[in-house]
Amino acid sequence: IIAIDGPAGSGKSTTARKVAKRLGFMHINTGAMYRGITYKIIEEKIDSSNMSKINNLLNNTLIEFYGPSDSILYMDGIDMSNKINSTSVTKNVSTISAIPDVREKMVKYQRQMALGKNVVLEGRDIGTIVFPNADFKFFLIADLNVRAERRKKELQDEDQNLSLQAIMDRLRDRDHKDASRKHSPLIKAKDAIGLNTTNISIEEQVNFIINTVNNN
């Protein structure tokens, strides 16, 4: 089990996907799972305080990963790639992710998916909550302006145009919500290896993690 945690834009998703591919491991993007549930809650117009409907949705949604390194999220057989990065999902995912019942269900799914497999998981609480005994833990960080530039490029690739300042404001807000929530906050596990990705390439990040794994 390789756990990669960090805030949005730190490079963890791309790095985790590439590490998994090179090692021949399964890749589980836990952030995508929370975004997928958020998308469904929005689509079905469920109020975030209606726990009965949210739990019903959680209990009746099939979550799977397919494709290269099993890295593409499918929910109820539908590819969610082009649905989970919308502005509305981004705006609401922190609120939905903070709901204890949602986190409990997602953590259960994540542990089941990884059972008996070689897996790279990335998210915000992998090394602290989901797999506190992971074989390797990494915590990625980067300067806010660099993370905003990265996110701006991602959004442009998806035909979404936001100003750099607006993206920075969103990231700053997301960081605060993730770090201050009561359940499973975004924090670095005591035994995690820190990696500042501000001035290094994705390949350098990937090589650092793989070399660390292979040399232990």
Short mmCIF file of C-alpha atoms in Angstrom, two decimals:
data_model
loop_
_atom_site.label_atom_id
_atom_site.label_comp_id
_atom_site.label_asym_id
_atom_site.label_seq_id
_atom_site.Cartn_x
_atom_site.Cartn_y
_atom_site.Cartn_z
CA ILE A 1 0.00 0.00 0.00
CA ILE A 2 1.42 3.37 -1.09
CA ALA A 3 -0.43 6.38 0.34
CA ILE A 4 -0.08 9.78 -1.30
CA ASP A 5 -1.80 12.69 0.42
CA GLY A 6 -1.79 16.44 -0.10
CA PRO A 7 -3.87 19.49 -0.99
CA ALA A 8 -5.41 20.21 -4.38
CA GLY A 9 -2.85 21.03 -7.05
CA SER A 10 0.09 19.47 -5.24
CA GLY A 11 0.51 16.94 -8.05
CA LYS A 12 -0.71 13.87 -6.23
CA SER A 13 -3.24 12.66 -8.82
CA THR A 14 -0.90 12.66 -11.81
CA THR A 15 1.98 11.36 -9.72
CA ALA A 16 -0.09 8.55 -8.17
CA ARG A 17 -1.38 7.49 -11.59
CA LYS A 18 2.13 7.36 -13.06
CA VAL A 19 3.61 5.59 -10.04
CA ALA A 20 0.87 2.95 -10.24
CA LYS A 21 1.43 2.45 -13.96
CA ARG A 22 5.18 2.03 -13.63
CA LEU A 23 4.88 -0.37 -10.69
CA GLY A 24 1.95 -2.27 -12.18
CA PHE A 25 -0.22 -1.39 -9.17
CA MET A 26 -3.89 -0.46 -8.98
CA HIS A 27 -4.55 3.29 -8.62
CA ILE A 28 -7.40 4.54 -6.44
CA ASN A 29 -8.20 8.25 -6.66
CA THR A 30 -10.23 8.76 -3.49
CA GLY A 31 -10.87 12.40 -4.32
CA ALA A 32 -12.68 11.29 -7.47
CA MET A 33 -14.93 9.10 -5.33
CA TYR A 34 -15.97 12.05 -3.17
CA ARG A 35 -16.50 14.15 -6.29
CA GLY A 36 -18.63 11.39 -7.79
CA ILE A 37 -20.88 11.23 -4.74
CA THR A 38 -21.10 15.03 -4.72
CA TYR A 39 -22.13 14.99 -8.38
CA LYS A 40 -24.90 12.49 -7.69
CA ILE A 41 -26.18 14.46 -4.69
CA ILE A 42 -26.34 17.60 -6.84
CA GLU A 43 -27.98 15.79 -9.76
CA GLU A 44 -30.61 14.24 -7.54
CA LYS A 45 -31.16 17.58 -5.76
CA ILE A 46 -30.55 16.10 -2.31
CA ASP A 47 -30.04 18.59 0.50
CA SER A 48 -26.72 18.07 2.30
CA SER A 49 -28.60 17.84 5.63
CA ASN A 50 -30.91 15.04 4.45
CA MET A 51 -29.00 12.07 5.82
CA SER A 52 -31.73 9.58 5.00
CA LYS A 53 -31.51 10.30 1.25
CA ILE A 54 -27.71 10.58 1.33
CA ASN A 55 -27.36 7.20 3.03
CA ASN A 56 -29.80 5.69 0.56
CA LEU A 57 -27.68 7.03 -2.29
CA LEU A 58 -24.47 5.74 -0.68
CA ASN A 59 -25.95 2.27 -0.18
CA ASN A 60 -27.28 2.03 -3.72
CA THR A 61 -24.37 3.37 -5.76
CA LEU A 62 -21.90 0.98 -7.35
CA ILE A 63 -18.40 2.49 -7.36
CA GLU A 64 -15.71 0.90 -9.54
CA PHE A 65 -12.42 1.79 -11.22
CA TYR A 66 -11.51 0.61 -14.72
CA GLY A 67 -9.07 1.51 -17.48
CA PRO A 68 -5.29 2.01 -17.28
CA SER A 69 -4.12 1.09 -13.75
CA ASP A 70 -7.85 0.87 -12.89
CA SER A 71 -7.78 4.67 -12.59
CA ILE A 72 -11.05 5.72 -14.26
CA LEU A 73 -14.02 6.16 -11.93
CA TYR A 74 -17.30 4.51 -12.89
CA MET A 75 -20.49 4.88 -10.89
CA ASP A 76 -23.36 2.54 -11.69
CA GLY A 77 -21.51 1.65 -14.90
CA ILE A 78 -21.12 5.27 -16.07
CA ASP A 79 -17.72 6.87 -16.77
CA MET A 80 -17.58 9.90 -14.48
CA SER A 81 -14.44 11.50 -15.96
CA ASN A 82 -16.24 14.41 -17.62
CA LYS A 83 -18.76 14.96 -14.84
CA ILE A 84 -16.85 15.29 -11.59
CA ASN A 85 -14.73 18.38 -12.30
CA SER A 86 -17.57 20.81 -12.92
CA THR A 87 -17.71 24.12 -11.07
CA SER A 88 -20.72 23.00 -9.03
CA VAL A 89 -18.98 19.82 -7.88
CA THR A 90 -15.81 21.72 -6.98
CA LYS A 91 -17.85 24.24 -5.03
CA ASN A 92 -19.69 21.59 -2.99
CA VAL A 93 -17.27 18.69 -2.60
CA SER A 94 -15.70 19.99 0.63
CA THR A 95 -19.13 20.19 2.30
CA ILE A 96 -20.15 16.71 1.16
CA SER A 97 -16.74 15.23 2.02
CA ALA A 98 -17.05 16.51 5.58
CA ILE A 99 -20.25 14.54 6.24
CA PRO A 100 -19.28 11.70 8.65
CA ASP A 101 -21.56 9.10 7.01
CA VAL A 102 -20.09 9.88 3.60
CA ARG A 103 -16.51 9.55 4.84
CA GLU A 104 -17.29 6.32 6.70
CA LYS A 105 -18.81 4.75 3.59
CA MET A 106 -16.01 5.93 1.29
CA VAL A 107 -13.30 4.66 3.63
CA LYS A 108 -15.04 1.28 3.75
CA TYR A 109 -15.14 1.18 -0.07
CA GLN A 110 -11.49 2.17 -0.33
CA ARG A 111 -10.34 -0.55 2.06
CA GLN A 112 -12.42 -3.16 0.25
CA MET A 113 -11.01 -2.12 -3.15
CA ALA A 114 -7.44 -2.38 -1.91
CA LEU A 115 -7.86 -5.66 -0.05
CA GLY A 116 -5.16 -8.13 -1.05
CA LYS A 117 -3.81 -5.90 -3.85
CA ASN A 118 -0.80 -3.74 -4.57
CA VAL A 119 -2.31 -0.26 -4.60
CA VAL A 120 -1.41 3.41 -4.87
CA LEU A 121 -4.08 5.50 -3.14
CA GLU A 122 -4.19 9.28 -3.20
CA GLY A 123 -6.32 11.68 -1.26
CA ARG A 124 -6.31 13.71 1.92
CA ASP A 125 -6.59 11.12 4.69
CA ILE A 126 -5.05 7.95 3.25
CA GLY A 127 -2.02 7.84 5.53
CA THR A 128 -3.90 9.00 8.62
CA ILE A 129 -7.34 7.34 8.43
CA VAL A 130 -7.81 4.95 5.50
CA PHE A 131 -4.49 3.10 5.77
CA PRO A 132 -2.62 4.31 8.88
CA ASN A 133 -0.37 1.25 8.52
CA ALA A 134 0.41 1.79 4.82
CA ASP A 135 3.78 0.45 3.72
CA PHE A 136 4.76 3.86 2.34
CA LYS A 137 3.30 7.30 3.03
CA PHE A 138 4.02 10.49 1.11
CA PHE A 139 2.66 13.98 1.71
CA LEU A 140 2.91 16.38 -1.22
CA ILE A 141 2.82 20.16 -0.88
CA ALA A 142 3.41 23.11 -3.21
CA ASP A 143 3.17 26.90 -3.10
CA LEU A 144 -0.37 28.21 -3.57
CA ASN A 145 0.41 30.20 -6.73
CA VAL A 146 2.02 27.15 -8.37
CA ARG A 147 -0.94 24.97 -7.46
CA ALA A 148 -3.28 27.60 -8.91
CA GLU A 149 -1.32 27.69 -12.17
CA ARG A 150 -1.58 23.90 -12.43
CA ARG A 151 -5.30 23.93 -11.74
CA LYS A 152 -5.84 26.74 -14.27
CA LYS A 153 -4.20 24.61 -16.97
CA GLU A 154 -6.39 21.63 -16.03
CA LEU A 155 -9.52 23.78 -16.24
CA GLN A 156 -8.46 25.22 -19.61
CA ASP A 157 -8.00 21.67 -20.90
CA GLU A 158 -11.62 21.09 -19.84
CA ASP A 159 -12.77 24.34 -21.53
CA GLN A 160 -13.34 26.09 -18.21
CA ASN A 161 -11.88 29.58 -17.87
CA LEU A 162 -11.36 31.11 -14.45
CA SER A 163 -8.96 33.86 -13.44
CA LEU A 164 -5.84 32.85 -11.56
CA GLN A 165 -7.00 34.90 -8.57
CA ALA A 166 -10.37 33.13 -8.49
CA ILE A 167 -8.62 29.76 -8.56
CA MET A 168 -6.25 30.82 -5.77
CA ASP A 169 -9.22 31.93 -3.68
CA ARG A 170 -10.93 28.59 -4.23
CA LEU A 171 -7.82 26.62 -3.34
CA ARG A 172 -7.26 28.69 -0.21
CA ASP A 173 -10.88 28.10 0.82
CA ARG A 174 -10.62 24.37 0.09
CA ASP A 175 -7.38 24.10 2.06
CA HIS A 176 -9.02 25.75 5.07
CA LYS A 177 -12.11 23.52 4.92
CA ASP A 178 -10.06 20.34 4.46
CA ALA A 179 -7.62 21.13 7.26
CA SER A 180 -10.22 22.34 9.77
CA ARG A 181 -12.99 19.77 9.37
CA LYS A 182 -13.72 17.63 12.40
CA HIS A 183 -13.62 14.26 10.63
CA SER A 184 -10.52 13.13 8.73
CA PRO A 185 -8.86 16.53 8.32
CA LEU A 186 -6.05 17.07 5.83
CA ILE A 187 -2.91 16.63 7.92
CA LYS A 188 0.48 15.04 7.35
CA ALA A 189 0.85 11.66 9.01
CA LYS A 190 3.72 11.64 11.51
CA ASP A 191 5.53 8.92 9.57
CA ALA A 192 4.84 10.33 6.09
CA ILE A 193 7.67 11.48 3.83
CA GLY A 194 7.18 15.11 2.85
CA LEU A 195 7.78 16.20 -0.74
CA ASN A 196 7.61 19.82 -1.88
CA THR A 197 6.63 19.73 -5.56
CA THR A 198 6.81 23.49 -6.19
CA ASN A 199 9.96 23.38 -8.29
CA ILE A 200 10.16 19.79 -9.49
CA SER A 201 8.57 18.03 -12.43
CA ILE A 202 6.02 15.24 -12.34
CA GLU A 203 8.68 12.78 -13.50
CA GLU A 204 10.95 13.85 -10.64
CA GLN A 205 8.09 13.31 -8.20
CA VAL A 206 7.39 9.87 -9.66
CA ASN A 207 11.06 8.88 -9.60
CA PHE A 208 11.44 10.03 -5.99
CA ILE A 209 8.53 7.87 -4.84
CA ILE A 210 9.54 4.81 -6.87
CA ASN A 211 13.16 5.06 -5.75
CA THR A 212 12.04 5.33 -2.14
CA VAL A 213 9.83 2.26 -2.52
CA ASN A 214 12.46 0.21 -4.35
CA ASN A 215 15.25 1.07 -1.92
CA ASN A 216 13.37 -0.11 1.16
#
